[in-house]
mmCIF file of C-alpha atoms and ligand atoms in Angstrom:
data_model
loop_
_atom_site.group_PDB
_atom_site.id
_atom_site.type_symbol
_atom_site.label_atom_id
_atom_site.label_comp_id
_atom_site.label_asym_id
_atom_site.label_seq_id
_atom_site.Cartn_x
_atom_site.Cartn_y
_atom_site.Cartn_z
ATOM 1 C CA MET A 1 108.286 65.737 -42.563
ATOM 2 C CA SER A 2 109.290 63.117 -44.912
ATOM 3 C CA GLU A 3 107.186 59.979 -45.321
ATOM 4 C CA LEU A 4 109.789 58.215 -43.308
ATOM 5 C CA ASP A 5 109.746 60.451 -40.417
ATOM 6 C CA VAL A 6 106.057 60.304 -40.391
ATOM 7 C CA PHE A 7 106.002 56.451 -40.782
ATOM 8 C CA SER A 8 108.768 56.184 -37.939
ATOM 9 C CA SER A 9 106.793 58.545 -35.581
ATOM 10 C CA ILE A 10 103.680 56.496 -35.881
ATOM 11 C CA VAL A 11 105.491 53.141 -35.332
ATOM 12 C CA ARG A 12 107.805 54.325 -32.347
ATOM 13 C CA SER A 13 104.994 56.104 -30.683
ATOM 14 C CA ARG A 14 102.730 53.073 -30.756
ATOM 15 C CA ARG A 15 102.768 51.238 -27.331
ATOM 16 C CA SER A 16 100.322 49.330 -25.202
ATOM 17 C CA VAL A 17 98.088 51.622 -23.167
ATOM 18 C CA ARG A 18 96.551 50.404 -20.105
ATOM 19 C CA ALA A 19 94.238 53.422 -19.044
ATOM 20 C CA PHE A 20 91.700 55.034 -21.066
ATOM 21 C CA GLU A 21 89.373 58.228 -20.992
ATOM 22 C CA ASN A 22 85.967 57.503 -20.867
ATOM 23 C CA ARG A 23 85.171 59.210 -24.254
ATOM 24 C CA GLU A 24 84.018 57.580 -27.389
ATOM 25 C CA ILE A 25 85.590 57.689 -30.917
ATOM 26 C CA PRO A 26 83.515 59.528 -33.505
ATOM 27 C CA GLU A 27 82.071 57.040 -35.699
ATOM 28 C CA ASP A 28 83.291 58.579 -38.770
ATOM 29 C CA VAL A 29 87.126 58.242 -37.218
ATOM 30 C CA LEU A 30 86.324 54.676 -36.347
ATOM 31 C CA GLY A 31 85.168 53.784 -39.986
ATOM 32 C CA GLU A 32 88.368 55.567 -41.400
ATOM 33 C CA ILE A 33 90.628 53.499 -38.566
ATOM 34 C CA PHE A 34 89.000 50.282 -39.995
ATOM 35 C CA GLU A 35 89.246 51.016 -43.472
ATOM 36 C CA LEU A 36 92.758 51.861 -43.587
ATOM 37 C CA ALA A 37 93.592 48.756 -41.508
ATOM 38 C CA GLN A 38 91.940 46.561 -44.180
ATOM 39 C CA THR A 39 94.843 47.324 -46.511
ATOM 40 C CA ALA A 40 96.912 44.331 -44.554
ATOM 41 C CA PRO A 41 98.618 41.778 -46.663
ATOM 42 C CA SER A 42 97.502 38.149 -46.431
ATOM 43 C CA ASN A 43 98.446 34.858 -47.761
ATOM 44 C CA CYS A 44 96.790 34.995 -51.410
ATOM 45 C CA ASN A 45 94.813 37.985 -50.309
ATOM 46 C CA THR A 46 92.306 35.722 -48.421
ATOM 47 C CA GLN A 47 92.012 38.293 -45.569
ATOM 48 C CA PRO A 48 91.102 35.800 -43.046
ATOM 49 C CA TRP A 49 90.449 38.224 -40.264
ATOM 50 C CA PHE A 50 86.924 39.044 -38.828
ATOM 51 C CA ALA A 51 86.810 41.981 -36.338
ATOM 52 C CA TYR A 52 83.981 42.585 -33.989
ATOM 53 C CA VAL A 53 83.814 45.778 -32.539
ATOM 54 C CA ALA A 54 81.917 46.610 -29.222
ATOM 55 C CA SER A 55 81.039 50.039 -28.168
ATOM 56 C CA GLY A 56 78.505 51.670 -25.874
ATOM 57 C CA ASP A 57 76.134 49.337 -24.194
ATOM 58 C CA ALA A 58 77.635 46.272 -25.847
ATOM 59 C CA CYS A 59 80.962 46.864 -24.444
ATOM 60 C CA VAL A 60 79.776 47.496 -20.998
ATOM 61 C CA ARG A 61 77.574 44.092 -21.084
ATOM 62 C CA LEU A 62 80.688 42.318 -22.412
ATOM 63 C CA ARG A 63 82.997 43.836 -19.756
ATOM 64 C CA ASP A 64 80.754 42.938 -16.962
ATOM 65 C CA ALA A 65 80.258 39.462 -18.411
ATOM 66 C CA LEU A 66 84.025 38.741 -18.855
ATOM 67 C CA TYR A 67 85.010 40.332 -15.414
ATOM 68 C CA THR A 68 82.362 37.776 -13.876
ATOM 69 C CA SER A 69 83.730 34.926 -15.802
ATOM 70 C CA VAL A 70 87.271 35.599 -14.797
ATOM 71 C CA LEU A 71 86.530 35.943 -10.994
ATOM 72 C CA GLY A 72 84.436 32.700 -11.343
ATOM 73 C CA GLY A 73 87.593 30.965 -12.474
ATOM 74 C CA GLU A 74 85.975 29.870 -16.102
ATOM 75 C CA PHE A 75 88.408 29.566 -18.838
ATOM 76 C CA ASP A 76 87.164 28.930 -22.393
ATOM 77 C CA MET A 77 89.973 29.533 -25.062
ATOM 78 C CA ASP A 78 89.530 28.571 -28.572
ATOM 79 C CA PHE A 79 93.588 28.159 -29.051
ATOM 80 C CA PRO A 80 95.961 26.955 -26.509
ATOM 81 C CA TYR A 81 98.260 29.548 -24.776
ATOM 82 C CA LEU A 82 101.654 28.561 -23.690
ATOM 83 C CA GLY A 83 101.692 31.197 -20.994
ATOM 84 C CA LYS A 84 104.944 30.191 -19.489
ATOM 85 C CA TYR A 85 108.074 31.165 -21.367
ATOM 86 C CA GLU A 86 111.722 29.640 -20.916
ATOM 87 C CA GLY A 87 115.120 31.258 -21.492
ATOM 88 C CA VAL A 88 115.512 34.638 -22.954
ATOM 89 C CA TYR A 89 111.701 34.506 -23.499
ATOM 90 C CA LYS A 90 111.050 34.275 -20.059
ATOM 91 C CA GLU A 91 113.557 37.142 -19.332
ATOM 92 C CA ARG A 92 111.880 39.622 -21.828
ATOM 93 C CA GLN A 93 108.480 38.573 -20.238
ATOM 94 C CA TYR A 94 109.778 39.418 -16.831
ATOM 95 C CA ASP A 95 111.285 42.865 -18.005
ATOM 96 C CA ALA A 96 107.980 43.689 -19.348
ATOM 97 C CA ALA A 97 106.076 42.862 -16.247
ATOM 98 C CA ALA A 98 108.753 44.642 -13.966
ATOM 99 C CA GLN A 99 108.425 47.912 -16.311
ATOM 100 C CA LEU A 100 104.773 47.920 -15.896
ATOM 101 C CA TYR A 101 104.512 47.220 -12.193
ATOM 102 C CA SER A 102 107.353 49.648 -11.448
ATOM 103 C CA ALA A 103 105.275 52.411 -13.487
ATOM 104 C CA MET A 104 102.348 51.505 -11.241
ATOM 105 C CA GLY A 105 104.335 51.538 -8.000
ATOM 106 C CA ILE A 106 103.611 47.856 -7.234
ATOM 107 C CA ALA A 107 106.167 45.918 -5.580
ATOM 108 C CA ARG A 108 106.954 42.155 -6.580
ATOM 109 C CA GLU A 109 105.567 40.723 -3.365
ATOM 110 C CA GLU A 110 102.337 42.869 -3.711
ATOM 111 C CA LYS A 111 100.438 40.046 -5.004
ATOM 112 C CA ASP A 112 96.960 41.380 -4.262
ATOM 113 C CA LYS A 113 97.817 44.739 -6.303
ATOM 114 C CA ARG A 114 99.329 42.704 -9.026
ATOM 115 C CA ASN A 115 96.313 40.592 -9.295
ATOM 116 C CA ALA A 116 94.002 43.947 -9.381
ATOM 117 C CA ALA A 117 96.293 45.141 -12.156
ATOM 118 C CA PHE A 118 95.672 41.818 -14.042
ATOM 119 C CA LEU A 119 92.007 41.875 -13.703
ATOM 120 C CA ARG A 120 91.915 45.458 -15.318
ATOM 121 C CA ASN A 121 92.395 43.386 -18.561
ATOM 122 C CA PHE A 122 88.622 42.435 -18.218
ATOM 123 C CA GLU A 123 87.510 45.776 -17.650
ATOM 124 C CA PHE A 124 89.106 46.929 -20.950
ATOM 125 C CA PHE A 125 91.524 49.085 -18.928
ATOM 126 C CA GLY A 126 88.402 51.404 -18.958
ATOM 127 C CA ALA A 127 88.398 51.776 -22.753
ATOM 128 C CA PRO A 128 84.868 52.559 -24.325
ATOM 129 C CA HIS A 129 85.665 50.562 -27.311
ATOM 130 C CA VAL A 130 87.124 46.969 -27.803
ATOM 131 C CA VAL A 131 87.555 45.009 -30.976
ATOM 132 C CA PHE A 132 87.890 40.933 -30.947
ATOM 133 C CA LEU A 133 89.776 39.291 -33.694
ATOM 134 C CA PHE A 134 88.418 36.118 -35.067
ATOM 135 C CA MET A 135 89.115 33.600 -38.004
ATOM 136 C CA ARG A 136 87.269 30.690 -39.190
ATOM 137 C CA GLU A 137 87.385 27.362 -37.654
ATOM 138 C CA GLY A 138 90.005 25.215 -39.341
ATOM 139 C CA PHE A 139 92.465 27.894 -40.182
ATOM 140 C CA GLU A 140 95.865 27.610 -38.375
ATOM 141 C CA VAL A 141 99.045 29.169 -37.967
ATOM 142 C CA ARG A 142 99.479 30.690 -41.703
ATOM 143 C CA GLU A 143 96.079 32.448 -41.391
ATOM 144 C CA ALA A 144 96.921 33.330 -37.693
ATOM 145 C CA ALA A 145 99.996 35.109 -38.970
ATOM 146 C CA ASP A 146 97.705 37.189 -41.450
ATOM 147 C CA VAL A 147 95.553 38.302 -38.577
ATOM 148 C CA GLY A 148 98.513 39.396 -36.820
ATOM 149 C CA MET A 149 99.448 41.398 -39.772
ATOM 150 C CA TYR A 150 95.951 42.988 -39.567
ATOM 151 C CA ALA A 151 96.130 43.608 -35.917
ATOM 152 C CA GLN A 152 99.347 45.712 -36.274
ATOM 153 C CA ASN A 153 97.958 47.552 -39.274
ATOM 154 C CA LEU A 154 94.789 48.351 -36.933
ATOM 155 C CA MET A 155 96.705 49.603 -34.193
ATOM 156 C CA LEU A 156 99.281 51.610 -36.398
ATOM 157 C CA SER A 157 96.039 53.075 -38.129
ATOM 158 C CA MET A 158 94.629 53.891 -34.524
ATOM 159 C CA GLN A 159 97.779 55.485 -33.545
ATOM 160 C CA ALA A 160 97.893 57.595 -36.635
ATOM 161 C CA HIS A 161 94.280 58.883 -35.944
ATOM 162 C CA GLY A 162 95.442 59.797 -32.032
ATOM 163 C CA VAL A 163 93.720 56.601 -30.521
ATOM 164 C CA ALA A 164 95.681 54.441 -28.380
ATOM 165 C CA SER A 165 95.334 50.660 -27.934
ATOM 166 C CA CYS A 166 96.226 47.472 -26.053
ATOM 167 C CA PRO A 167 96.063 44.139 -27.722
ATOM 168 C CA GLN A 168 95.114 41.362 -25.182
ATOM 169 C CA THR A 169 95.556 37.724 -25.111
ATOM 170 C CA ALA A 170 93.550 38.100 -21.790
ATOM 171 C CA LEU A 171 90.580 38.924 -23.904
ATOM 172 C CA SER A 172 90.681 35.384 -25.473
ATOM 173 C CA PHE A 173 89.952 33.531 -22.126
ATOM 174 C CA HIS A 174 86.356 33.563 -22.467
ATOM 175 C CA ALA A 175 85.719 32.818 -26.209
ATOM 176 C CA GLY A 176 82.223 31.470 -25.806
ATOM 177 C CA LYS A 177 81.016 34.690 -23.624
ATOM 178 C CA VAL A 178 82.454 36.914 -26.367
ATOM 179 C CA ARG A 179 80.570 34.973 -29.228
ATOM 180 C CA GLU A 180 77.269 34.999 -27.128
ATOM 181 C CA HIS A 181 77.482 38.660 -26.621
ATOM 182 C CA LEU A 182 78.419 39.728 -30.063
ATOM 183 C CA ASP A 183 76.201 37.205 -31.678
ATOM 184 C CA VAL A 184 79.456 35.655 -33.409
ATOM 185 C CA PRO A 185 78.851 32.215 -35.217
ATOM 186 C CA GLU A 186 80.129 29.188 -33.465
ATOM 187 C CA ASN A 187 82.697 28.570 -36.508
ATOM 188 C CA GLN A 188 84.657 31.823 -35.870
ATOM 189 C CA LYS A 189 87.287 31.379 -33.379
ATOM 190 C CA LEU A 190 88.901 33.969 -31.006
ATOM 191 C CA LEU A 191 92.480 34.811 -31.267
ATOM 192 C CA PHE A 192 92.715 38.056 -29.048
ATOM 193 C CA GLY A 193 91.175 41.345 -28.335
ATOM 194 C CA ILE A 194 92.186 44.809 -28.640
ATOM 195 C CA SER A 195 91.023 47.522 -26.158
ATOM 196 C CA PHE A 196 91.296 51.136 -27.598
ATOM 197 C CA GLY A 197 90.248 54.712 -27.094
ATOM 198 C CA TYR A 198 91.906 57.723 -26.022
ATOM 199 C CA GLU A 199 94.860 57.538 -23.509
ATOM 200 C CA ASP A 200 94.458 58.516 -20.176
ATOM 201 C CA VAL A 201 97.829 60.504 -19.878
ATOM 202 C CA ASN A 202 97.498 60.985 -16.090
ATOM 203 C CA ASP A 203 97.342 57.418 -15.096
ATOM 204 C CA PRO A 204 100.715 56.063 -14.090
ATOM 205 C CA ALA A 205 100.289 52.632 -15.871
ATOM 206 C CA ASN A 206 100.699 54.599 -19.068
ATOM 207 C CA ASP A 207 104.366 55.629 -17.955
ATOM 208 C CA ALA A 208 105.671 52.124 -18.620
ATOM 209 C CA ARG A 209 107.977 51.796 -21.424
ATOM 210 C CA VAL A 210 109.531 48.514 -22.611
ATOM 211 C CA GLY A 211 112.650 48.091 -24.560
ATOM 212 C CA ARG A 212 113.301 45.607 -27.434
ATOM 213 C CA ALA A 213 116.148 43.116 -27.863
ATOM 214 C CA PRO A 214 119.223 44.339 -29.611
ATOM 215 C CA LEU A 215 118.930 43.668 -33.315
ATOM 216 C CA ALA A 216 121.719 40.826 -33.336
ATOM 217 C CA GLN A 217 119.415 38.685 -31.147
ATOM 218 C CA THR A 218 116.575 38.606 -33.478
ATOM 219 C CA VAL A 219 117.878 39.357 -37.104
ATOM 220 C CA LYS A 220 120.614 37.751 -39.050
ATOM 221 C CA PHE A 221 121.877 39.404 -42.109
ATOM 222 C CA VAL A 222 123.287 36.493 -44.664
ATOM 223 C CA ARG A 223 125.397 37.188 -47.764
HETATM 224 C C1 FMN B 301 99.035 39.436 -29.314
HETATM 225 C C2 FMN B 301 99.271 40.075 -27.987
HETATM 226 C C3 FMN B 301 98.629 39.844 -26.684
HETATM 227 C C4 FMN B 301 98.889 40.677 -25.806
HETATM 228 N N1 FMN B 301 98.198 40.443 -24.447
HETATM 229 C C5 FMN B 301 98.238 41.435 -23.591
HETATM 230 C C6 FMN B 301 97.305 41.005 -22.417
HETATM 231 O O1 FMN B 301 96.784 40.199 -22.425
HETATM 232 N N2 FMN B 301 97.450 41.933 -21.455
HETATM 233 C C7 FMN B 301 98.270 43.174 -21.407
HETATM 234 O O2 FMN B 301 98.374 43.976 -20.555
HETATM 235 N N3 FMN B 301 99.301 43.405 -22.408
HETATM 236 C C8 FMN B 301 99.209 42.446 -23.542
HETATM 237 N N4 FMN B 301 99.816 42.552 -24.655
HETATM 238 C C9 FMN B 301 100.722 43.778 -24.927
HETATM 239 C C10 FMN B 301 102.330 43.446 -24.642
HETATM 240 O O3 FMN B 301 102.842 43.149 -23.225
HETATM 241 C C11 FMN B 301 103.183 44.451 -25.307
HETATM 242 O O4 FMN B 301 102.861 44.396 -26.708
HETATM 243 C C12 FMN B 301 104.762 44.161 -24.959
HETATM 244 O O5 FMN B 301 105.062 44.322 -23.658
HETATM 245 C C13 FMN B 301 105.401 45.392 -25.742
HETATM 246 O O6 FMN B 301 105.182 46.580 -25.307
HETATM 247 P P1 FMN B 301 104.407 47.772 -26.141
HETATM 248 O O7 FMN B 301 103.375 47.211 -26.902
HETATM 249 O O8 FMN B 301 104.262 48.876 -25.144
HETATM 250 O O9 FMN B 301 105.547 48.063 -27.155
HETATM 251 C C14 FMN B 301 99.804 41.822 -25.667
HETATM 252 C C15 FMN B 301 100.493 42.020 -27.063
HETATM 253 C C16 FMN B 301 100.074 41.224 -28.119
HETATM 254 C C17 FMN B 301 100.770 41.537 -29.458
#
Protein backbone atom coordinates (compact mmCIF):
# COMPACT_ATOMS: atom_id res chain seq x y z
CA MET A 1 0.00 0.00 0.00
CA SER A 2 1.27 3.50 -0.83
CA GLU A 3 1.40 6.15 1.90
CA LEU A 4 -1.58 7.79 0.22
CA ASP A 5 -3.57 4.55 0.30
CA VAL A 6 -2.80 4.08 4.00
CA PHE A 7 -3.73 7.68 4.84
CA SER A 8 -6.89 7.55 2.76
CA SER A 9 -7.98 4.28 4.33
CA ILE A 10 -7.55 5.64 7.86
CA VAL A 11 -9.31 8.94 7.14
CA ARG A 12 -12.17 7.35 5.23
CA SER A 13 -12.78 4.55 7.69
CA ARG A 14 -13.04 6.84 10.72
CA ARG A 15 -16.61 7.52 11.68
CA SER A 16 -18.55 8.18 14.82
CA VAL A 17 -19.23 4.91 16.60
CA ARG A 18 -22.08 4.76 19.10
CA ALA A 19 -21.74 1.30 20.67
CA PHE A 20 -18.55 -0.14 22.14
CA GLU A 21 -17.31 -3.40 23.58
CA ASN A 22 -16.70 -3.49 27.31
CA ARG A 23 -12.99 -4.18 26.78
CA GLU A 24 -10.22 -1.78 27.81
CA ILE A 25 -7.41 -0.66 25.54
CA PRO A 26 -3.98 -1.80 26.80
CA GLU A 27 -2.03 0.99 28.53
CA ASP A 28 0.88 0.90 26.08
CA VAL A 29 -1.52 1.34 23.13
CA LEU A 30 -3.24 4.21 24.95
CA GLY A 31 0.15 5.88 25.39
CA GLU A 32 1.02 5.47 21.69
CA ILE A 33 -2.34 6.88 20.60
CA PHE A 34 -1.88 10.04 22.64
CA GLU A 35 1.81 10.35 21.70
CA LEU A 36 0.89 10.38 18.00
CA ALA A 37 -1.97 12.84 18.54
CA GLN A 38 0.44 15.25 20.19
CA THR A 39 1.95 16.01 16.73
CA ALA A 40 -1.04 18.25 15.90
CA PRO A 41 -0.21 21.75 14.64
CA SER A 42 -1.22 24.84 16.62
CA ASN A 43 -0.87 28.60 16.42
CA CYS A 44 2.77 29.43 17.40
CA ASN A 45 3.04 25.82 18.61
CA THR A 46 1.19 26.82 21.77
CA GLN A 47 -0.53 23.38 22.01
CA PRO A 48 -3.45 24.85 23.95
CA TRP A 49 -5.25 21.51 24.43
CA PHE A 50 -5.48 19.67 27.71
CA ALA A 51 -6.81 16.12 27.57
CA TYR A 52 -8.18 14.31 30.63
CA VAL A 53 -8.67 10.60 29.99
CA ALA A 54 -11.02 8.62 32.25
CA SER A 55 -10.84 4.80 32.32
CA GLY A 56 -11.86 2.08 34.78
CA ASP A 57 -13.57 3.25 37.98
CA ALA A 58 -13.09 6.92 37.10
CA CYS A 59 -14.96 6.36 33.85
CA VAL A 60 -17.82 4.51 35.58
CA ARG A 61 -18.18 7.13 38.35
CA LEU A 62 -18.21 9.97 35.86
CA ARG A 63 -20.72 8.19 33.63
CA ASP A 64 -23.08 7.75 36.58
CA ALA A 65 -22.66 11.39 37.61
CA LEU A 66 -23.33 12.74 34.11
CA TYR A 67 -26.33 10.48 33.61
CA THR A 68 -27.84 11.66 36.88
CA SER A 69 -27.15 15.29 35.95
CA VAL A 70 -28.81 15.07 32.56
CA LEU A 71 -31.88 13.35 34.01
CA GLY A 72 -32.04 16.12 36.61
CA GLY A 73 -32.09 18.69 33.80
CA GLU A 74 -28.94 20.45 35.02
CA PHE A 75 -26.91 22.14 32.31
CA ASP A 76 -23.64 23.84 33.02
CA MET A 77 -21.62 24.53 29.85
CA ASP A 78 -18.41 26.54 29.64
CA PHE A 79 -19.08 27.65 26.06
CA PRO A 80 -22.39 28.56 24.42
CA TYR A 81 -23.89 26.01 22.05
CA LEU A 82 -26.01 27.10 19.10
CA GLY A 83 -27.73 23.69 18.83
CA LYS A 84 -30.37 24.94 16.36
CA TYR A 85 -29.18 25.43 12.81
CA GLU A 86 -30.73 27.15 9.80
CA GLY A 87 -30.71 26.53 6.03
CA VAL A 88 -28.22 24.06 4.62
CA TYR A 89 -26.76 23.41 8.09
CA LYS A 90 -30.18 22.39 9.36
CA GLU A 91 -30.63 20.05 6.38
CA ARG A 92 -27.29 18.38 7.08
CA GLN A 93 -28.14 18.06 10.77
CA TYR A 94 -31.49 16.43 9.90
CA ASP A 95 -29.88 14.08 7.36
CA ALA A 96 -27.32 12.89 9.91
CA ALA A 97 -30.03 12.28 12.53
CA ALA A 98 -32.19 10.48 9.95
CA GLN A 99 -29.32 8.14 9.05
CA LEU A 100 -28.66 7.33 12.69
CA TYR A 101 -32.27 6.72 13.69
CA SER A 102 -33.03 4.69 10.60
CA ALA A 103 -30.01 2.44 11.30
CA MET A 104 -31.39 1.99 14.83
CA GLY A 105 -34.90 1.29 13.50
CA ILE A 106 -36.38 4.33 15.29
CA ALA A 107 -39.17 6.22 13.49
CA ARG A 108 -39.50 10.02 13.57
CA GLU A 109 -42.53 9.98 15.87
CA GLU A 110 -40.98 7.56 18.42
CA LYS A 111 -39.94 10.34 20.80
CA ASP A 112 -39.23 8.04 23.76
CA LYS A 113 -36.85 5.88 21.77
CA ARG A 114 -35.13 8.98 20.37
CA ASN A 115 -34.71 10.32 23.86
CA ALA A 116 -33.30 6.97 25.06
CA ALA A 117 -30.84 7.05 22.14
CA PHE A 118 -29.83 10.62 23.11
CA LEU A 119 -29.28 9.57 26.72
CA ARG A 120 -26.75 6.95 25.55
CA ASN A 121 -24.42 9.94 25.01
CA PHE A 122 -24.10 10.22 28.79
CA GLU A 123 -23.26 6.52 29.15
CA PHE A 124 -20.41 7.09 26.69
CA PHE A 125 -22.26 4.63 24.41
CA GLY A 126 -20.82 1.86 26.59
CA ALA A 127 -17.20 2.88 25.94
CA PRO A 128 -14.63 1.95 28.60
CA HIS A 129 -12.70 5.20 28.04
CA VAL A 130 -13.58 8.83 27.55
CA VAL A 131 -11.35 11.83 26.95
CA PHE A 132 -12.39 15.39 27.77
CA LEU A 133 -10.76 18.27 25.88
CA PHE A 134 -10.13 21.45 27.80
CA MET A 135 -8.39 24.74 27.13
CA ARG A 136 -7.33 27.48 29.54
CA GLU A 137 -9.81 30.16 30.55
CA GLY A 138 -9.52 33.24 28.30
CA PHE A 139 -8.62 31.30 25.17
CA GLU A 140 -11.04 31.90 22.32
CA VAL A 141 -11.93 30.67 18.84
CA ARG A 142 -8.37 30.48 17.51
CA GLU A 143 -7.24 28.27 20.35
CA ALA A 144 -10.45 26.25 20.02
CA ALA A 145 -9.50 25.63 16.37
CA ASP A 146 -6.15 24.25 17.57
CA VAL A 147 -7.96 21.94 19.99
CA GLY A 148 -10.16 20.81 17.08
CA MET A 149 -7.06 19.90 15.07
CA TYR A 150 -5.74 17.98 18.04
CA ALA A 151 -9.07 16.16 18.35
CA GLN A 152 -9.02 15.04 14.72
CA ASN A 153 -5.38 13.95 15.06
CA LEU A 154 -6.40 12.00 18.13
CA MET A 155 -9.35 10.26 16.47
CA LEU A 156 -7.25 9.35 13.41
CA SER A 157 -4.51 8.05 15.69
CA MET A 158 -7.16 5.92 17.43
CA GLN A 159 -8.44 4.70 14.08
CA ALA A 160 -4.91 3.71 13.00
CA HIS A 161 -4.68 1.66 16.22
CA GLY A 162 -8.01 -0.10 15.56
CA VAL A 163 -9.80 2.02 18.16
CA ALA A 164 -13.18 3.61 17.42
CA SER A 165 -14.41 6.97 18.73
CA CYS A 166 -17.32 9.37 18.99
CA PRO A 167 -16.74 13.11 19.54
CA GLN A 168 -19.57 14.51 21.70
CA THR A 169 -20.70 18.03 22.43
CA ALA A 170 -23.17 16.34 24.80
CA LEU A 171 -20.24 15.57 27.08
CA SER A 172 -19.72 19.30 27.67
CA PHE A 173 -23.21 19.85 29.10
CA HIS A 174 -22.06 19.36 32.71
CA ALA A 175 -18.60 20.90 32.75
CA GLY A 176 -18.50 21.43 36.52
CA LYS A 177 -19.22 17.73 37.20
CA VAL A 178 -16.42 16.68 34.84
CA ARG A 179 -13.99 19.06 36.58
CA GLU A 180 -15.05 17.78 39.98
CA HIS A 181 -14.64 14.07 39.09
CA LEU A 182 -11.36 14.39 37.20
CA ASP A 183 -9.82 16.97 39.50
CA VAL A 184 -9.50 19.58 36.74
CA PRO A 185 -8.57 23.13 37.81
CA GLU A 186 -11.40 25.68 37.61
CA ASN A 187 -9.47 27.69 34.99
CA GLN A 188 -9.58 24.83 32.45
CA LYS A 189 -12.69 25.13 30.30
CA LEU A 190 -14.36 22.16 28.65
CA LEU A 191 -14.96 22.10 24.88
CA PHE A 192 -16.19 18.54 24.32
CA GLY A 193 -15.52 14.89 25.04
CA ILE A 194 -14.72 11.80 22.96
CA SER A 195 -15.87 8.31 23.96
CA PHE A 196 -13.56 5.64 22.64
CA GLY A 197 -12.83 1.93 22.65
CA TYR A 198 -13.34 -1.11 20.46
CA GLU A 199 -16.39 -0.95 18.22
CA ASP A 200 -19.31 -3.26 18.94
CA VAL A 201 -19.79 -4.38 15.36
CA ASN A 202 -23.08 -6.13 16.16
CA ASP A 203 -24.93 -3.00 17.29
CA PRO A 204 -27.16 -1.50 14.56
CA ALA A 205 -26.33 2.06 15.73
CA ASN A 206 -22.95 1.49 14.10
CA ASP A 207 -24.50 0.76 10.72
CA ALA A 208 -25.27 4.47 10.24
CA ARG A 209 -23.24 6.17 7.52
CA VAL A 210 -23.47 9.89 6.94
CA GLY A 211 -22.47 11.47 3.64
CA ARG A 212 -20.77 14.75 2.91
CA ALA A 213 -21.76 17.79 0.87
CA PRO A 214 -20.50 17.94 -2.72
CA LEU A 215 -17.14 19.73 -2.87
CA ALA A 216 -18.62 22.75 -4.68
CA GLN A 217 -20.72 23.54 -1.58
CA THR A 218 -17.73 23.97 0.71
CA VAL A 219 -14.63 24.58 -1.42
CA LYS A 220 -13.95 27.32 -3.94
CA PHE A 221 -10.83 27.09 -6.10
CA VAL A 222 -9.73 30.58 -7.16
CA ARG A 223 -7.11 31.54 -9.81
C1 LIG B 1 -17.23 18.52 17.94
C2 LIG B 1 -18.23 17.42 17.64
C3 LIG B 1 -19.28 17.20 18.51
C4 LIG B 1 -20.18 16.14 18.29
N1 LIG B 1 -21.16 15.88 19.21
C5 LIG B 1 -21.89 14.75 19.11
C6 LIG B 1 -22.75 14.35 20.17
O1 LIG B 1 -22.89 15.03 21.20
N2 LIG B 1 -23.40 13.18 20.06
C7 LIG B 1 -23.26 12.36 18.95
O2 LIG B 1 -23.90 11.29 18.91
N3 LIG B 1 -22.47 12.72 17.91
C8 LIG B 1 -21.75 13.88 17.98
N4 LIG B 1 -20.88 14.23 16.98
C9 LIG B 1 -20.70 13.33 15.82
C10 LIG B 1 -21.27 13.94 14.53
O3 LIG B 1 -22.65 13.74 14.50
C11 LIG B 1 -20.57 13.25 13.35
O4 LIG B 1 -19.19 13.57 13.37
C12 LIG B 1 -21.15 13.68 12.01
O5 LIG B 1 -22.50 13.30 11.88
C13 LIG B 1 -20.35 13.05 10.87
O6 LIG B 1 -20.37 11.63 10.99
P1 LIG B 1 -19.07 10.75 11.14
O7 LIG B 1 -18.28 11.26 12.32
O8 LIG B 1 -19.58 9.35 11.36
O9 LIG B 1 -18.27 10.90 9.88
C14 LIG B 1 -20.02 15.32 17.14
C15 LIG B 1 -18.97 15.59 16.24
C16 LIG B 1 -18.07 16.62 16.49
C17 LIG B 1 -16.94 16.84 15.53
